[in-house]
Amino acid sequence: MKIIRHLTPEGRPGWAALQPDGTARAIDGDVLREWRVTERLVATGELLAPVEPVTVFGIGLNYRKHAEQLGIALVERPLVFMKSINAVQRPGGPIAIPRTLASEAVDYEGELAIVIGRACKNATRENALSFVLGYTIANDVSARDWQFKLGGGQFCQGKSFDTFCPLGPVLVTPDELDDAAALRLETRVNGEVRQEGSTADLIFDVRELIVFLSASKTLLPGTVILTGTPGGAGHTMKPPIYLKAGDVVSVTIEKIGTLTNPVILEA
Ligand code: MG
């Protein structure tokens, strides 16, 4: 099933299930609690991030080829960081280059995102997918100067600016994608392909990430896990190429869709 969250004709946020014929049926309830797909057709309005996360975990250096490109030894266990939830942005909403606390090095990272739907502790590989509500696309936007030089060795500062976590456009449930292995991922800036990869290249796959994270932390409903990015981010180019106002970033993942966001200078 493909689920969207959108502004309903009444102007309120609501979920709907997209049908194969392009129509949408309203969902009653809250997809992180009790919910059901109704027979009611609903006109779809502006798309919102498919959930309002309670927590966003990010995973670093999780693509084999990316680590090899950077000449970095493969990590022995998932490298976990956090993005704060103020950073969430809707599909089509702008990525704002910060100007008050300025950054000269705002960069994209196209990623598969896992959305947890049921509280989860000590998951096993066998039951891990039963906690997954669905998969969506994320752009783990990062201010590289604040991430690497000015953030005191913590990623949180450089990855948590407002608008730095676009999510969407849809949530695809595991009955369609299973563990989301071997999906092609591509990031384009102004139409030019910058990142190409496959989730088959993940060092720690969807099941393993849920097992690892839930071994120490209860994953609450609404937890979003960004699974890492393949090679080709702007800071790995020689010379680096960072985002600027007027750019448009699109992340496409096979069988999920395309998440597109324009870049602006903070108002
Ligand atoms: Mg990332």
Coordinates of C-alpha atoms and ligand atoms in Angstrom, one line a residue:
M1 CA 0.0 0.0 0.0
K2 CA 1.1 3.6 -0.7
I3 CA 0.1 6.1 2.0
I4 CA 0.3 9.8 1.7
R5 CA -0.2 12.5 4.3
H6 CA -1.8 15.7 2.8
L7 CA -3.9 18.7 3.4
T8 CA -7.5 17.5 3.0
P9 CA -10.1 19.6 1.3
E10 CA -11.0 20.9 4.8
G11 CA -7.4 22.1 5.1
R12 CA -6.4 19.6 7.8
P13 CA -3.6 17.1 7.7
G14 CA -4.9 13.6 6.9
W15 CA -3.7 10.3 5.6
A16 CA -4.9 8.6 2.4
A17 CA -4.2 5.4 0.6
L18 CA -3.3 5.8 -3.1
Q19 CA -5.1 3.4 -5.4
P20 CA -3.7 1.9 -8.6
D21 CA -6.0 4.1 -10.7
G22 CA -4.6 7.3 -9.2
T23 CA -7.5 8.0 -6.8
A24 CA -7.0 8.2 -3.1
R25 CA -9.1 6.7 -0.2
A26 CA -9.2 8.5 3.1
I27 CA -7.6 6.8 6.1
D28 CA -9.5 7.1 9.4
G29 CA -7.3 7.2 12.6
D30 CA -3.6 7.7 13.0
V31 CA -1.2 5.4 11.1
L32 CA 1.0 5.3 14.2
R33 CA -1.8 3.9 16.3
E34 CA -5.2 2.6 15.1
W35 CA -6.2 3.2 11.5
R36 CA -8.1 1.8 8.6
V37 CA -8.5 2.6 4.9
T38 CA -12.1 3.7 4.2
E39 CA -14.1 3.5 1.0
R40 CA -14.3 7.3 0.9
L41 CA -12.6 8.9 -2.1
V42 CA -10.7 12.1 -1.1
A43 CA -9.3 14.9 -3.3
T44 CA -5.5 15.1 -2.5
G45 CA -4.1 18.5 -1.5
E46 CA -0.6 19.6 -0.7
L47 CA 1.6 16.7 0.3
L48 CA 3.1 16.7 3.8
A49 CA 5.9 14.6 5.2
P50 CA 4.2 11.2 5.5
V51 CA 4.7 11.1 9.3
E52 CA 5.6 13.6 12.0
P53 CA 8.6 11.8 13.4
V54 CA 9.1 11.4 17.1
T55 CA 12.8 10.8 16.6
V56 CA 15.1 10.7 13.6
F57 CA 18.1 8.4 13.7
G58 CA 20.7 8.7 11.0
I59 CA 23.2 6.0 10.0
G60 CA 26.6 7.1 8.6
L61 CA 28.9 5.3 6.1
N62 CA 26.5 2.5 5.4
Y63 CA 27.2 1.9 1.7
R64 CA 30.1 -0.3 0.9
K65 CA 31.2 1.5 -2.3
H66 CA 30.9 4.9 -0.7
A67 CA 33.2 3.8 2.2
E68 CA 35.6 2.4 -0.4
Q69 CA 35.5 5.6 -2.4
L70 CA 36.4 7.6 0.7
G71 CA 39.2 5.1 1.5
I72 CA 37.6 4.4 4.9
A73 CA 37.7 1.0 6.5
L74 CA 34.2 -0.6 6.8
V75 CA 32.6 0.2 10.2
E76 CA 32.1 -2.8 12.5
R77 CA 28.7 -1.6 13.8
P78 CA 26.2 1.0 12.6
L79 CA 27.4 4.6 13.1
V80 CA 24.4 6.3 14.7
F81 CA 23.6 10.0 14.9
M82 CA 20.5 12.0 15.4
K83 CA 18.7 14.8 13.5
S84 CA 16.2 16.9 15.5
I85 CA 12.6 16.8 14.4
N86 CA 12.4 20.6 13.6
A87 CA 14.4 19.7 10.5
V88 CA 11.5 17.8 8.9
Q89 CA 10.3 19.3 5.6
R90 CA 7.5 18.3 3.3
P91 CA 7.9 17.2 -0.4
G92 CA 8.3 20.3 -2.5
G93 CA 9.0 22.5 0.5
P94 CA 12.3 24.5 0.3
I95 CA 15.6 23.5 1.8
A96 CA 16.7 26.8 3.3
I97 CA 20.4 27.7 3.3
P98 CA 21.0 29.1 6.8
R99 CA 21.9 32.8 6.9
T100 CA 21.6 33.7 10.6
L101 CA 24.0 31.0 11.7
A102 CA 25.4 30.8 8.2
S103 CA 26.7 27.8 6.4
E104 CA 28.9 27.8 3.2
A105 CA 28.6 24.1 2.8
V106 CA 25.0 22.8 2.6
D107 CA 25.0 19.4 0.9
Y108 CA 22.4 16.6 -0.1
E109 CA 22.3 12.9 0.9
G110 CA 19.6 10.8 -0.8
E111 CA 18.5 8.0 1.5
L112 CA 16.0 5.2 2.1
A113 CA 14.1 6.0 5.3
I114 CA 12.4 3.4 7.5
V115 CA 9.3 4.5 9.5
I116 CA 8.6 2.4 12.7
G117 CA 4.9 1.9 13.3
R118 CA 4.9 -0.1 16.5
A119 CA 7.0 0.1 19.7
C120 CA 10.0 -2.1 19.2
K121 CA 12.6 -3.4 21.7
N122 CA 15.1 -6.3 21.1
A123 CA 13.8 -7.1 17.6
T124 CA 15.2 -10.1 15.8
R125 CA 16.0 -10.4 12.1
E126 CA 12.9 -12.6 11.9
N127 CA 10.4 -10.2 13.4
A128 CA 12.1 -6.9 12.5
L129 CA 9.8 -6.0 9.6
S130 CA 6.7 -6.5 11.7
F131 CA 7.5 -3.2 13.4
V132 CA 7.9 -1.3 10.1
L133 CA 5.0 0.9 9.0
G134 CA 6.6 1.7 5.7
Y135 CA 9.5 3.1 3.7
T136 CA 9.9 6.6 2.3
I137 CA 12.6 8.8 0.9
A138 CA 14.8 11.2 2.9
N139 CA 17.3 13.9 2.0
D140 CA 19.7 14.0 4.9
V141 CA 20.7 17.6 4.2
S142 CA 23.9 18.5 6.0
A143 CA 25.9 21.7 6.6
R144 CA 29.4 20.2 6.2
D145 CA 31.1 23.1 8.0
W146 CA 29.0 22.6 11.1
Q147 CA 29.1 18.8 10.8
F148 CA 32.8 18.4 10.6
K149 CA 34.6 21.6 11.8
L150 CA 32.3 23.8 13.9
G151 CA 30.1 21.2 15.7
G152 CA 32.6 20.0 18.3
G153 CA 32.8 16.6 16.7
Q154 CA 29.0 16.0 16.8
F155 CA 27.0 15.6 13.7
C156 CA 23.8 16.9 15.3
Q157 CA 24.4 20.6 14.8
G158 CA 25.2 20.4 11.1
K159 CA 22.3 18.0 10.3
S160 CA 19.5 19.6 12.3
F161 CA 19.0 23.1 10.8
D162 CA 15.3 23.8 9.9
T163 CA 14.3 22.2 6.6
F164 CA 17.3 19.8 6.6
C165 CA 15.2 16.6 6.6
P166 CA 12.8 16.5 3.7
L167 CA 10.7 13.3 3.8
G168 CA 8.2 11.8 1.3
P169 CA 6.4 11.8 -1.0
V170 CA 4.8 8.5 0.0
L171 CA 5.1 5.7 2.6
V172 CA 5.2 2.3 1.0
T173 CA 4.3 -0.6 3.3
P174 CA 6.5 -3.7 3.7
D175 CA 3.9 -6.0 2.0
E176 CA 5.0 -4.2 -1.3
L177 CA 8.7 -3.9 -0.6
D178 CA 9.6 -6.5 2.1
D179 CA 13.0 -5.4 3.4
A180 CA 13.5 -2.8 0.7
A181 CA 16.7 -4.6 -0.5
A182 CA 18.1 -4.0 -4.0
L183 CA 16.2 -0.7 -4.7
R184 CA 18.0 1.7 -7.1
L185 CA 18.5 5.1 -5.6
E186 CA 19.5 8.2 -7.5
T187 CA 20.0 11.9 -6.5
R188 CA 19.9 14.7 -9.1
V189 CA 20.7 18.3 -8.7
N190 CA 19.1 20.5 -11.4
G191 CA 18.5 17.3 -13.4
E192 CA 22.2 16.2 -13.2
V193 CA 22.8 12.8 -11.7
R194 CA 25.0 13.1 -8.6
Q195 CA 24.4 9.9 -6.6
E196 CA 23.6 6.5 -7.9
G197 CA 23.4 3.4 -5.8
S198 CA 21.4 0.4 -4.7
T199 CA 20.2 -0.6 -1.3
A200 CA 21.8 -4.0 -2.1
D201 CA 25.0 -2.2 -1.2
L202 CA 24.0 -1.4 2.4
I203 CA 26.5 -2.8 4.9
F204 CA 23.8 -3.0 7.6
D205 CA 20.4 -3.8 5.9
V206 CA 17.0 -2.8 7.1
R207 CA 16.6 -5.8 9.4
E208 CA 20.0 -5.4 10.9
L209 CA 19.5 -1.7 11.7
I210 CA 16.3 -2.4 13.5
V211 CA 17.9 -5.2 15.5
F212 CA 20.9 -3.0 16.4
L213 CA 19.0 0.1 17.3
S214 CA 16.3 -1.7 19.3
A215 CA 18.9 -3.7 21.3
S216 CA 19.6 -0.6 23.3
K217 CA 16.6 1.8 22.7
T218 CA 12.9 1.3 22.5
L219 CA 12.0 2.4 19.0
L220 CA 8.8 4.4 19.5
P221 CA 6.0 4.6 16.9
G222 CA 7.0 7.4 14.6
T223 CA 10.8 6.7 14.8
V224 CA 12.4 7.4 11.4
I225 CA 15.7 5.7 10.5
L226 CA 17.7 7.2 7.7
T227 CA 19.7 4.3 6.4
G228 CA 22.8 6.1 4.9
T229 CA 23.8 7.5 1.6
P230 CA 25.7 6.2 -1.4
G231 CA 28.7 8.0 -2.9
G232 CA 28.4 11.2 -4.8
A233 CA 27.5 13.8 -2.1
G234 CA 28.8 17.3 -3.0
H235 CA 31.5 17.3 -0.4
T236 CA 33.2 14.3 -1.9
M237 CA 33.7 16.0 -5.2
K238 CA 37.0 17.6 -6.1
P239 CA 36.5 20.5 -5.7
P240 CA 33.4 20.2 -3.5
I241 CA 30.1 21.4 -5.0
Y242 CA 27.6 22.7 -2.4
L243 CA 23.9 23.6 -2.8
K244 CA 23.0 27.2 -3.7
A245 CA 19.7 29.1 -3.9
G246 CA 17.9 28.2 -7.1
D247 CA 19.0 24.6 -7.1
V248 CA 16.5 21.8 -7.2
V249 CA 17.3 18.4 -5.5
S250 CA 15.5 15.2 -6.4
V251 CA 16.0 11.9 -4.8
T252 CA 14.4 8.9 -6.6
I253 CA 14.1 5.4 -5.1
E254 CA 12.7 2.6 -7.3
K255 CA 9.2 1.5 -6.3
I256 CA 8.8 4.5 -3.9
G257 CA 9.0 7.6 -6.0
T258 CA 10.8 10.9 -6.2
L259 CA 11.3 13.5 -3.4
T260 CA 11.9 16.9 -4.9
N261 CA 12.9 20.1 -3.0
P262 CA 14.0 23.5 -4.2
V263 CA 16.9 25.3 -2.4
I264 CA 16.4 28.9 -1.2
L265 CA 18.4 31.3 1.0
E266 CA 16.9 31.6 4.5
A267 CA 14.4 34.4 4.6
Ligands
MG1 MG 23.1 10.6 5.8

